[in-house]
Amino acid sequence: MASHGGGDGEEAAAAAQREAPGDQTWISSLVKRARKVSWWWTRGEHDCWYRQMDNATSYNEWLQAAQKLDEIEGHDRWKLQDESEFYDANLIRQRLEDMRRLEADNDIQGIMFHLRSGMVRGLGGIGNPRLHTHAYVGTKKLIEEYTDQVMKSLQMLHDAPEDQLPLERKLAFFAESRHALGKTGLLLSGGASLGMFHFGVLKALHEHNLLPRVISGSSAGSIVAALVGTRTQEEMDDLFVPGTIDLTFFPPVLFPTRPADRARGPRGVSTALAAPAATALAMVVPAGGARALDGGCR
């Protein structure tokens, strides 16, 4: 009886093994279908946000779409990974920790000494262009936190009372820092009709009070630089009002409509160059003339 019972168990196991391949095939097919549906859903969502970025009429609208694309394409995960071959993450992390410790101790003298020792452009490779073109918006979170902390430390020195940091030493420090860092300039390149994109860049910088005092340009960029350079700060707002400037001498830029062509941007231009087109169009296209943003991208 025991032997017979064992035989039944073996037969049942063998039958289960014979049925298993079919079950596994069915499950595998179901998983593949689910993945395919997920891919099409994500692809449609991606194209929807890409269209919103193309049709944005302000920097904030463009930013919202660009941040969503960073999330969909996985760039947010890349930002959270400190390590990269393009910069010294250990150096930046250590300096960030030191600045935070000095801030917690309210050590004004220590902050000034620490900043002076590292007040150079591109410290540890953080200015590498590859770190700032990987995602649509921003770069490594560690670099952004470091930059924010440097700004915070500079503000602490600026606000330090006379008994902690005499005015003479304060002025000397900021003069040395400006000399070490230099002044930021903006170079507007040529590019025929693509020179129109410069207006979008300038508009966004102006709205956020980030427009540098030094601006130069070549070819189409020199035209835009001249229009900006001949206006006061108060007159800059009028420069970006639709219809203020006749830009018909720029031939129209044709934007791609097929999803497969969008990665190349308008007329084969990379998306890094094409991105400012959103704010450029907001300036040159009359109100109501731009296409409405698509809603419901989710």
mmCIF file of C-alpha atoms in Angstrom:
data_model
loop_
_atom_site.group_PDB
_atom_site.id
_atom_site.type_symbol
_atom_site.label_atom_id
_atom_site.label_comp_id
_atom_site.label_asym_id
_atom_site.label_seq_id
_atom_site.Cartn_x
_atom_site.Cartn_y
_atom_site.Cartn_z
ATOM 1 C CA MET A 1 0.000 0.000 0.000
ATOM 2 C CA ALA A 2 2.800 2.322 0.882
ATOM 3 C CA SER A 3 4.499 1.563 -2.421
ATOM 4 C CA HIS A 4 1.292 2.139 -4.327
ATOM 5 C CA GLY A 5 0.744 5.482 -2.533
ATOM 6 C CA GLY A 6 4.250 6.521 -3.454
ATOM 7 C CA GLY A 7 3.577 5.645 -7.077
ATOM 8 C CA ASP A 8 0.498 7.871 -7.126
ATOM 9 C CA GLY A 9 2.552 10.751 -5.765
ATOM 10 C CA GLU A 10 5.227 10.270 -8.422
ATOM 11 C CA GLU A 11 2.636 10.126 -11.178
ATOM 12 C CA ALA A 12 1.014 13.338 -9.913
ATOM 13 C CA ALA A 13 4.399 15.091 -9.822
ATOM 14 C CA ALA A 14 5.180 13.921 -13.329
ATOM 15 C CA ALA A 15 1.800 15.172 -14.554
ATOM 16 C CA ALA A 16 2.429 18.546 -12.938
ATOM 17 C CA GLN A 17 5.787 18.761 -14.679
ATOM 18 C CA ARG A 18 4.184 17.961 -18.021
ATOM 19 C CA GLU A 19 1.624 20.748 -17.516
ATOM 20 C CA ALA A 20 4.156 23.261 -16.198
ATOM 21 C CA PRO A 21 5.657 24.237 -19.575
ATOM 22 C CA GLY A 22 2.245 25.203 -20.877
ATOM 23 C CA ASP A 23 1.490 27.244 -17.797
ATOM 24 C CA GLN A 24 4.876 28.942 -17.992
ATOM 25 C CA THR A 25 4.308 29.764 -21.651
ATOM 26 C CA TRP A 26 0.938 31.318 -20.839
ATOM 27 C CA ILE A 27 2.404 33.357 -17.979
ATOM 28 C CA SER A 28 5.356 34.465 -20.125
ATOM 29 C CA SER A 29 2.991 35.566 -22.889
ATOM 30 C CA LEU A 30 0.905 37.507 -20.387
ATOM 31 C CA VAL A 31 3.989 39.257 -19.022
ATOM 32 C CA LYS A 32 5.134 40.189 -22.533
ATOM 33 C CA ARG A 33 1.720 41.637 -23.347
ATOM 34 C CA ALA A 34 1.712 43.638 -20.122
ATOM 35 C CA ARG A 35 5.156 44.995 -20.914
ATOM 36 C CA LYS A 36 4.064 45.930 -24.426
ATOM 37 C CA VAL A 37 0.969 47.762 -23.128
ATOM 38 C CA SER A 38 3.143 49.533 -20.537
ATOM 39 C CA TRP A 39 5.637 50.545 -23.253
ATOM 40 C CA TRP A 40 2.909 51.974 -25.502
ATOM 41 C CA TRP A 41 1.329 53.797 -22.562
ATOM 42 C CA THR A 42 4.675 55.325 -21.551
ATOM 43 C CA ARG A 43 5.480 56.173 -25.181
ATOM 44 C CA GLY A 44 2.195 58.016 -25.561
ATOM 45 C CA GLU A 45 2.721 59.875 -22.306
ATOM 46 C CA HIS A 46 6.258 60.769 -23.391
ATOM 47 C CA ASP A 47 5.072 62.180 -26.721
ATOM 48 C CA CYS A 48 2.315 64.126 -24.972
ATOM 49 C CA TRP A 49 4.771 65.862 -22.620
ATOM 50 C CA TYR A 50 7.178 66.424 -25.495
ATOM 51 C CA ARG A 51 4.424 68.233 -27.385
ATOM 52 C CA GLN A 52 3.702 70.329 -24.308
ATOM 53 C CA MET A 53 7.376 71.266 -24.091
ATOM 54 C CA ASP A 54 7.374 72.222 -27.792
ATOM 55 C CA ASN A 55 4.240 74.324 -27.404
ATOM 56 C CA ALA A 56 5.072 76.011 -24.105
ATOM 57 C CA THR A 57 4.573 79.776 -24.110
ATOM 58 C CA SER A 58 6.666 80.461 -20.995
ATOM 59 C CA TYR A 59 9.665 79.059 -19.195
ATOM 60 C CA ASN A 60 7.500 77.696 -16.370
ATOM 61 C CA GLU A 61 5.346 75.726 -18.828
ATOM 62 C CA TRP A 62 8.463 74.385 -20.536
ATOM 63 C CA LEU A 63 9.986 73.513 -17.150
ATOM 64 C CA GLN A 64 6.953 71.505 -16.068
ATOM 65 C CA ALA A 65 7.047 69.375 -19.208
ATOM 66 C CA ALA A 66 10.839 68.990 -19.107
ATOM 67 C CA GLN A 67 10.774 67.805 -15.483
ATOM 68 C CA LYS A 68 8.115 65.232 -16.355
ATOM 69 C CA LEU A 69 10.215 63.966 -19.256
ATOM 70 C CA ASP A 70 13.214 63.636 -16.921
ATOM 71 C CA GLU A 71 11.060 61.442 -14.694
ATOM 72 C CA ILE A 72 9.739 59.293 -17.567
ATOM 73 C CA GLU A 73 13.129 58.826 -19.249
ATOM 74 C CA GLY A 74 14.893 57.949 -15.999
ATOM 75 C CA HIS A 75 17.061 61.056 -15.739
ATOM 76 C CA ASP A 76 15.862 61.651 -12.174
ATOM 77 C CA ARG A 77 17.505 58.381 -11.118
ATOM 78 C CA TRP A 78 20.735 59.507 -12.781
ATOM 79 C CA LYS A 79 20.626 62.767 -10.820
ATOM 80 C CA LEU A 80 20.425 60.890 -7.520
ATOM 81 C CA GLN A 81 23.553 58.855 -8.299
ATOM 82 C CA ASP A 82 26.479 60.942 -7.030
ATOM 83 C CA GLU A 83 29.242 59.068 -8.799
ATOM 84 C CA SER A 84 30.277 59.929 -12.342
ATOM 85 C CA GLU A 85 33.460 59.746 -14.380
ATOM 86 C CA PHE A 86 33.057 63.406 -15.306
ATOM 87 C CA TYR A 87 33.656 64.973 -11.881
ATOM 88 C CA ASP A 88 35.154 64.299 -8.448
ATOM 89 C CA ALA A 89 32.100 63.398 -6.383
ATOM 90 C CA ASN A 90 34.136 62.651 -3.246
ATOM 91 C CA LEU A 91 35.705 66.121 -3.259
ATOM 92 C CA ILE A 92 32.368 67.881 -3.745
ATOM 93 C CA ARG A 93 30.671 65.736 -1.086
ATOM 94 C CA GLN A 94 33.414 66.469 1.453
ATOM 95 C CA ARG A 95 33.367 70.204 0.810
ATOM 96 C CA LEU A 96 29.572 70.223 1.085
ATOM 97 C CA GLU A 97 29.735 68.500 4.477
ATOM 98 C CA ASP A 98 32.402 70.967 5.662
ATOM 99 C CA MET A 99 30.308 73.973 4.641
ATOM 100 C CA ARG A 100 27.234 72.604 6.382
ATOM 101 C CA ARG A 101 29.231 71.999 9.557
ATOM 102 C CA LEU A 102 30.642 75.541 9.485
ATOM 103 C CA GLU A 103 27.159 76.945 8.934
ATOM 104 C CA ALA A 104 25.797 74.983 11.903
ATOM 105 C CA ASP A 105 28.608 76.392 14.071
ATOM 106 C CA ASN A 106 28.033 79.903 12.689
ATOM 107 C CA ASP A 107 31.779 80.044 12.069
ATOM 108 C CA ILE A 108 32.021 83.127 9.847
ATOM 109 C CA GLN A 109 35.810 83.113 9.718
ATOM 110 C CA GLY A 110 35.853 79.410 8.894
ATOM 111 C CA ILE A 111 33.290 79.877 6.125
ATOM 112 C CA MET A 112 35.326 82.670 4.573
ATOM 113 C CA PHE A 113 38.531 80.629 4.682
ATOM 114 C CA HIS A 114 36.796 77.556 3.265
ATOM 115 C CA LEU A 115 35.205 79.454 0.391
ATOM 116 C CA ARG A 116 38.440 81.232 -0.463
ATOM 117 C CA SER A 117 40.251 77.880 -0.797
ATOM 118 C CA GLY A 118 37.778 76.570 -3.359
ATOM 119 C CA MET A 119 36.381 79.625 -5.097
ATOM 120 C CA VAL A 120 37.257 78.548 -8.644
ATOM 121 C CA ARG A 121 35.127 77.813 -11.663
ATOM 122 C CA GLY A 122 34.454 74.147 -12.331
ATOM 123 C CA LEU A 123 35.877 72.871 -9.035
ATOM 124 C CA GLY A 124 36.336 69.123 -9.243
ATOM 125 C CA GLY A 125 34.917 69.078 -12.768
ATOM 126 C CA ILE A 126 31.394 70.226 -11.844
ATOM 127 C CA GLY A 127 31.357 72.489 -14.898
ATOM 128 C CA ASN A 128 31.789 69.582 -17.339
ATOM 129 C CA PRO A 129 29.205 70.094 -20.129
ATOM 130 C CA ARG A 130 28.298 66.385 -20.092
ATOM 131 C CA LEU A 131 26.932 66.789 -16.585
ATOM 132 C CA HIS A 132 24.622 69.581 -17.711
ATOM 133 C CA THR A 133 23.287 68.114 -20.960
ATOM 134 C CA HIS A 134 22.339 64.610 -19.790
ATOM 135 C CA ALA A 135 18.914 65.659 -18.482
ATOM 136 C CA TYR A 136 16.413 68.223 -19.725
ATOM 137 C CA VAL A 137 16.629 70.128 -16.425
ATOM 138 C CA GLY A 138 19.422 70.318 -13.867
ATOM 139 C CA THR A 139 22.300 67.953 -13.163
ATOM 140 C CA LYS A 140 23.543 65.722 -10.362
ATOM 141 C CA LYS A 141 21.707 66.433 -7.093
ATOM 142 C CA LEU A 142 25.047 66.553 -5.263
ATOM 143 C CA ILE A 143 26.283 69.343 -7.554
ATOM 144 C CA GLU A 144 23.060 71.308 -7.131
ATOM 145 C CA GLU A 145 23.214 70.961 -3.343
ATOM 146 C CA TYR A 146 26.849 72.057 -3.350
ATOM 147 C CA THR A 147 26.077 75.112 -5.472
ATOM 148 C CA ASP A 148 23.129 76.039 -3.257
ATOM 149 C CA GLN A 149 25.307 75.740 -0.162
ATOM 150 C CA VAL A 150 27.993 77.975 -1.676
ATOM 151 C CA MET A 151 25.330 80.611 -2.347
ATOM 152 C CA LYS A 152 23.995 80.225 1.180
ATOM 153 C CA SER A 153 27.496 80.608 2.643
ATOM 154 C CA LEU A 154 28.139 83.729 0.567
ATOM 155 C CA GLN A 155 24.873 85.181 1.827
ATOM 156 C CA MET A 156 25.946 84.474 5.411
ATOM 157 C CA LEU A 157 29.149 86.422 4.856
ATOM 158 C CA HIS A 158 27.207 89.251 3.266
ATOM 159 C CA ASP A 159 24.846 89.450 6.242
ATOM 160 C CA ALA A 160 27.534 88.975 8.906
ATOM 161 C CA PRO A 161 27.557 91.822 11.483
ATOM 162 C CA GLU A 162 30.527 94.166 11.838
ATOM 163 C CA ASP A 163 31.781 92.514 15.027
ATOM 164 C CA GLN A 164 32.053 89.133 13.265
ATOM 165 C CA LEU A 165 33.383 90.357 9.937
ATOM 166 C CA PRO A 166 34.594 93.962 9.571
ATOM 167 C CA LEU A 167 33.405 95.768 6.449
ATOM 168 C CA GLU A 168 36.932 96.190 5.096
ATOM 169 C CA ARG A 169 37.634 92.437 5.216
ATOM 170 C CA LYS A 170 34.199 91.699 3.797
ATOM 171 C CA LEU A 171 34.750 93.939 0.780
ATOM 172 C CA ALA A 172 38.245 92.501 0.247
ATOM 173 C CA PHE A 173 36.867 88.938 0.264
ATOM 174 C CA PHE A 174 34.144 89.628 -2.294
ATOM 175 C CA ALA A 175 36.577 91.548 -4.506
ATOM 176 C CA GLU A 176 38.986 88.593 -4.443
ATOM 177 C CA SER A 177 36.162 86.161 -5.155
ATOM 178 C CA ARG A 178 34.967 88.157 -8.158
ATOM 179 C CA HIS A 179 38.514 88.257 -9.475
ATOM 180 C CA ALA A 180 38.929 84.485 -9.015
ATOM 181 C CA LEU A 181 35.598 83.580 -10.593
ATOM 182 C CA GLY A 182 35.489 86.269 -13.250
ATOM 183 C CA LYS A 183 32.273 87.603 -14.750
ATOM 184 C CA THR A 184 29.744 85.474 -16.548
ATOM 185 C CA GLY A 185 29.229 86.320 -20.211
ATOM 186 C CA LEU A 186 26.675 85.156 -22.756
ATOM 187 C CA LEU A 187 27.739 84.329 -26.314
ATOM 188 C CA LEU A 188 24.973 84.156 -28.914
ATOM 189 C CA SER A 189 26.092 82.082 -31.870
ATOM 190 C CA GLY A 190 25.014 82.347 -35.484
ATOM 191 C CA GLY A 191 22.542 80.061 -37.189
ATOM 192 C CA ALA A 192 20.281 82.016 -39.551
ATOM 193 C CA SER A 193 16.664 81.393 -38.531
ATOM 194 C CA LEU A 194 17.801 79.483 -35.442
ATOM 195 C CA GLY A 195 19.069 82.814 -34.157
ATOM 196 C CA MET A 196 15.460 83.494 -33.223
ATOM 197 C CA PHE A 197 15.882 80.998 -30.389
ATOM 198 C CA HIS A 198 18.186 83.474 -28.660
ATOM 199 C CA PHE A 199 15.178 85.642 -27.837
ATOM 200 C CA GLY A 200 13.695 82.793 -25.820
ATOM 201 C CA VAL A 201 16.909 82.316 -23.846
ATOM 202 C CA LEU A 202 17.209 86.038 -23.163
ATOM 203 C CA LYS A 203 13.542 86.315 -22.183
ATOM 204 C CA ALA A 204 13.836 83.497 -19.644
ATOM 205 C CA LEU A 205 17.073 84.883 -18.188
ATOM 206 C CA HIS A 206 15.618 88.373 -17.951
ATOM 207 C CA GLU A 207 12.445 87.190 -16.224
ATOM 208 C CA HIS A 208 14.541 85.428 -13.577
ATOM 209 C CA ASN A 209 16.945 88.383 -13.190
ATOM 210 C CA LEU A 210 19.862 86.277 -14.474
ATOM 211 C CA LEU A 211 20.802 88.204 -17.593
ATOM 212 C CA PRO A 212 24.591 88.834 -17.525
ATOM 213 C CA ARG A 213 26.057 92.273 -18.156
ATOM 214 C CA VAL A 214 28.420 90.946 -20.834
ATOM 215 C CA ILE A 215 26.704 89.752 -24.041
ATOM 216 C CA SER A 216 28.290 89.157 -27.424
ATOM 217 C CA GLY A 217 27.176 87.488 -30.608
ATOM 218 C CA SER A 218 28.058 86.511 -34.137
ATOM 219 C CA SER A 219 25.940 86.551 -37.285
ATOM 220 C CA ALA A 220 22.295 86.190 -36.224
ATOM 221 C CA GLY A 221 23.412 86.254 -32.609
ATOM 222 C CA SER A 222 24.967 89.693 -33.108
ATOM 223 C CA ILE A 223 21.595 91.060 -34.260
ATOM 224 C CA VAL A 224 19.925 89.802 -31.107
ATOM 225 C CA ALA A 225 22.817 91.026 -28.925
ATOM 226 C CA ALA A 226 22.535 94.494 -30.496
ATOM 227 C CA LEU A 227 18.797 94.651 -29.791
ATOM 228 C CA VAL A 228 19.418 93.780 -26.148
ATOM 229 C CA GLY A 229 22.534 95.919 -25.725
ATOM 230 C CA THR A 230 20.794 99.121 -26.847
ATOM 231 C CA ARG A 231 18.067 98.897 -24.204
ATOM 232 C CA THR A 232 18.019 99.760 -20.529
ATOM 233 C CA GLN A 233 16.821 97.349 -17.872
ATOM 234 C CA GLU A 234 13.440 99.088 -17.823
ATOM 235 C CA GLU A 235 13.092 98.838 -21.623
ATOM 236 C CA MET A 236 13.850 95.120 -21.703
ATOM 237 C CA ASP A 237 10.269 94.103 -20.877
ATOM 238 C CA ASP A 238 8.960 95.805 -24.017
ATOM 239 C CA LEU A 239 11.497 93.928 -26.139
ATOM 240 C CA PHE A 240 9.660 90.650 -25.581
ATOM 241 C CA VAL A 241 6.159 91.926 -26.282
ATOM 242 C CA PRO A 242 4.816 90.243 -29.461
ATOM 243 C CA GLY A 243 4.921 92.565 -32.462
ATOM 244 C CA THR A 244 7.454 94.989 -30.970
ATOM 245 C CA ILE A 245 10.174 93.886 -33.381
ATOM 246 C CA ASP A 246 9.784 92.931 -37.019
ATOM 247 C CA LEU A 247 11.501 89.552 -37.330
ATOM 248 C CA THR A 248 10.316 88.698 -40.822
ATOM 249 C CA PHE A 249 13.907 88.769 -42.055
ATOM 250 C CA PHE A 250 14.310 85.417 -40.246
ATOM 251 C CA PRO A 251 12.970 82.557 -42.383
ATOM 252 C CA PRO A 252 10.479 80.323 -40.540
ATOM 253 C CA VAL A 253 11.737 77.322 -38.567
ATOM 254 C CA LEU A 254 9.946 74.072 -39.339
ATOM 255 C CA PHE A 255 9.406 71.869 -36.307
ATOM 256 C CA PRO A 256 9.167 68.070 -36.693
ATOM 257 C CA THR A 257 5.742 66.525 -36.284
ATOM 258 C CA ARG A 258 6.633 62.818 -36.274
ATOM 259 C CA PRO A 259 7.741 61.405 -32.887
ATOM 260 C CA ALA A 260 10.692 59.678 -34.549
ATOM 261 C CA ASP A 261 12.018 63.035 -35.786
ATOM 262 C CA ARG A 262 11.629 64.939 -32.527
ATOM 263 C CA ALA A 263 14.901 63.702 -31.063
ATOM 264 C CA ARG A 264 16.668 65.587 -33.837
ATOM 265 C CA GLY A 265 14.791 68.822 -33.180
ATOM 266 C CA PRO A 266 13.843 71.375 -35.857
ATOM 267 C CA ARG A 267 15.568 70.663 -39.165
ATOM 268 C CA GLY A 268 17.901 68.144 -37.565
ATOM 269 C CA VAL A 269 19.032 70.368 -34.693
ATOM 270 C CA SER A 270 19.708 68.644 -31.357
ATOM 271 C CA THR A 271 17.101 69.024 -28.605
ATOM 272 C CA ALA A 272 19.663 70.852 -26.462
ATOM 273 C CA LEU A 273 19.570 73.683 -28.999
ATOM 274 C CA ALA A 274 15.880 73.360 -29.790
ATOM 275 C CA ALA A 275 14.682 73.617 -26.182
ATOM 276 C CA PRO A 276 14.754 77.453 -26.010
ATOM 277 C CA ALA A 277 12.361 77.570 -28.956
ATOM 278 C CA ALA A 278 9.419 77.391 -26.574
ATOM 279 C CA THR A 279 10.089 80.753 -25.000
ATOM 280 C CA ALA A 280 11.238 82.172 -28.322
ATOM 281 C CA LEU A 281 7.882 81.359 -29.883
ATOM 282 C CA ALA A 282 6.110 82.929 -26.926
ATOM 283 C CA MET A 283 7.781 86.209 -27.826
ATOM 284 C CA VAL A 284 7.367 86.239 -31.610
ATOM 285 C CA VAL A 285 3.965 84.563 -31.976
ATOM 286 C CA PRO A 286 0.990 86.872 -31.255
ATOM 287 C CA ALA A 287 -1.277 86.004 -28.350
ATOM 288 C CA GLY A 288 -3.641 83.207 -29.354
ATOM 289 C CA GLY A 289 -1.513 82.285 -32.363
ATOM 290 C CA ALA A 290 0.371 79.457 -30.696
ATOM 291 C CA ARG A 291 -1.098 75.987 -30.453
ATOM 292 C CA ALA A 292 -2.815 75.210 -27.170
ATOM 293 C CA LEU A 293 -1.006 72.890 -24.785
ATOM 294 C CA ASP A 294 -2.279 69.340 -24.696
ATOM 295 C CA GLY A 295 -3.819 68.401 -21.385
ATOM 296 C CA GLY A 296 -4.161 65.119 -19.551
ATOM 297 C CA CYS A 297 -0.615 63.767 -19.975
ATOM 298 C CA ARG A 298 -0.504 61.000 -17.368
#
